[in-house]
């Protein structure tokens, strides 16, 4: 499952990380090492340096920019990596393929710090929580321009509900100021199904016909489907509503504030429920440096280590003991750390049988083309 990882600074960050990786590779010849594969721009600025200082283990750090790249690397050959950051959506595939090693909890003393409620949700993709440690997580919801939505729908605009974008009357009016949605059938179709009262991970083709009918009715009022363009468009006031990832909406808000352009952005987690996703730390079955890999995972389980990562990236982490160490402005922001009542409404997404995936692909193609 894709999520925003600093698209604007992609070139700079990848170049920097490439240099780190080359330097690390050279140094690793004379020191214990751990080979880590993570999304670009998705770790604290000092985390790797501090890990080496505290453990004496040299991190060799490489990055990827899509879940497809990650799965391709892990499924086709011995990757040479020890620890990988994998989405909860990818876990069933990787587990079934035998790519992951079960995690020995006795070698992870920091496991006790994890949030049990989050572990229960993650268990939908990793039964028994055998293979994955939650790293960072987030939600899919609605980002919106406060003033433009109020102008279009009035003070009682249902900004706390999926009715904002799935009710045709509302969307027709919002379409005048611009509405965008993720270009992702695996993320958008489950939301539409859930809105209709159907299982978000349905395998029934008839359910997808109903979701298709809903989205085709709304299609004339949707400006575009894209998984990155909406961030700058929202922060610049070019659109007024977007369906996407929590972190991306917070970036749009921050960009607008830094630009001083008067655009006020808010993020809503609809009351009916929404997808929750996890990026997890996993140990590969063929990890060449198993002991060092476990040491790296346990290092990130330290509250004082993961709290600054959340602070830097504006994503919550899976470590209950770290929450008090995160700045109040971040931990008290419901767009970052949802309330307990909101958490109870969240659901995880699951890989579906190939036949269902083909159905979803055909439906999405029709929706995007408007026919």
Steps between C-alpha positions, in 0.01 A plus 500: 500500500649832403516797729652843478871510568614859434445522123617860485848420634537165325807586295688655790416225746577213266834657409591545864396148593692358206814665636427361846453153355829510302695631798336247728583215264868593505514529878299182559793286388678571830203498739186300580227622268126490445349549156174697511250564218249779562280754323687816403480789744353280772730501800626757750795717393722361780358150545761308299791699641379449856444128446858453385632709789302303758541149357823499302304354207534673163164553324511452123189687393322479164162638393209417272208709373214253456365183658524333160878561492533356849298187429682444172836518676397259775311249286749446218838449664709514814494873565789521744291708740442421865221737604234634265216748554193331351140616499236294678337452158812318375540276803265214398677464165846505657398258777343256253814512286717411800701822468479601867649358818285469813610754761639353824345727760752396763761682289281809473465638854342814357198299380333576833474866395267431207136608496283189539203659320716567196641148514146361488427697181833398348418136578245512216799493265749323728307238700639466849737794440772251412694686231458877523564785742294816439733788409288797388134507402227725370152525355320583176250783525401841367714811473312820432526875460306631800383826344411363156303208638310734730426729206373209292296315763451741789592476866340157535706333230540131598878516522500216755329258263558320170175672397720796418632322190263208440174694515439618144337831598799592718756391246328691218545822694853420610587412142489870424812556711671169418495147643781244467527135602783248520570308182488170687226239458636305799440804722203683346270206422507366859397847621210509254393149603512592868294813434235279339494273804687222322820320610802713403695184410210340314560225245144516362489641144148630563633725775744655254218571258334706772823686575546561127150645469563736792833625367378539141219719629757716680763497223387821321574697817851359563779706346758221489639182653866535598708388796734799532372806310226568756755599767625814328158576351339490842766716664486754216120522499464347152261235636284502811465131590720191466468141613841370603749420772515675835869589467450650156220722630717617789774584252254705293397684815860569597589617149211745496594637840864542400398671175278741692246483219194508725390147405369314805519121468340249738496120506192296586479137601137421409282379785378199301850351504799500266802290404792485740838394366825395661856502383675221685850377577560144385803270510566310179525123520830504308642801690881472490529697827216368711637606840570853382158516335328418828716758676386765251133410544533508878678836481195645323282355775661737750255781584774763499608389151165474320344815652730738305425305180127565547575862582707543184259326261161586659394136502403316821703198604391168644673552835266588786792585729626758249181708489584717805836581340342641183439875508150591619422682175549172313359245744191711576422551131215257412615506139822331614388308808127414462287475811410160646147529362634580151747211520214261565350583159817438297553192285795345321516412131595154377640351180222339299488195270628566149151466355374776730802717422411474131145608580632799694732596215215494246271700728769761564572538131131569434483750785807693389376514142150591613330215316 
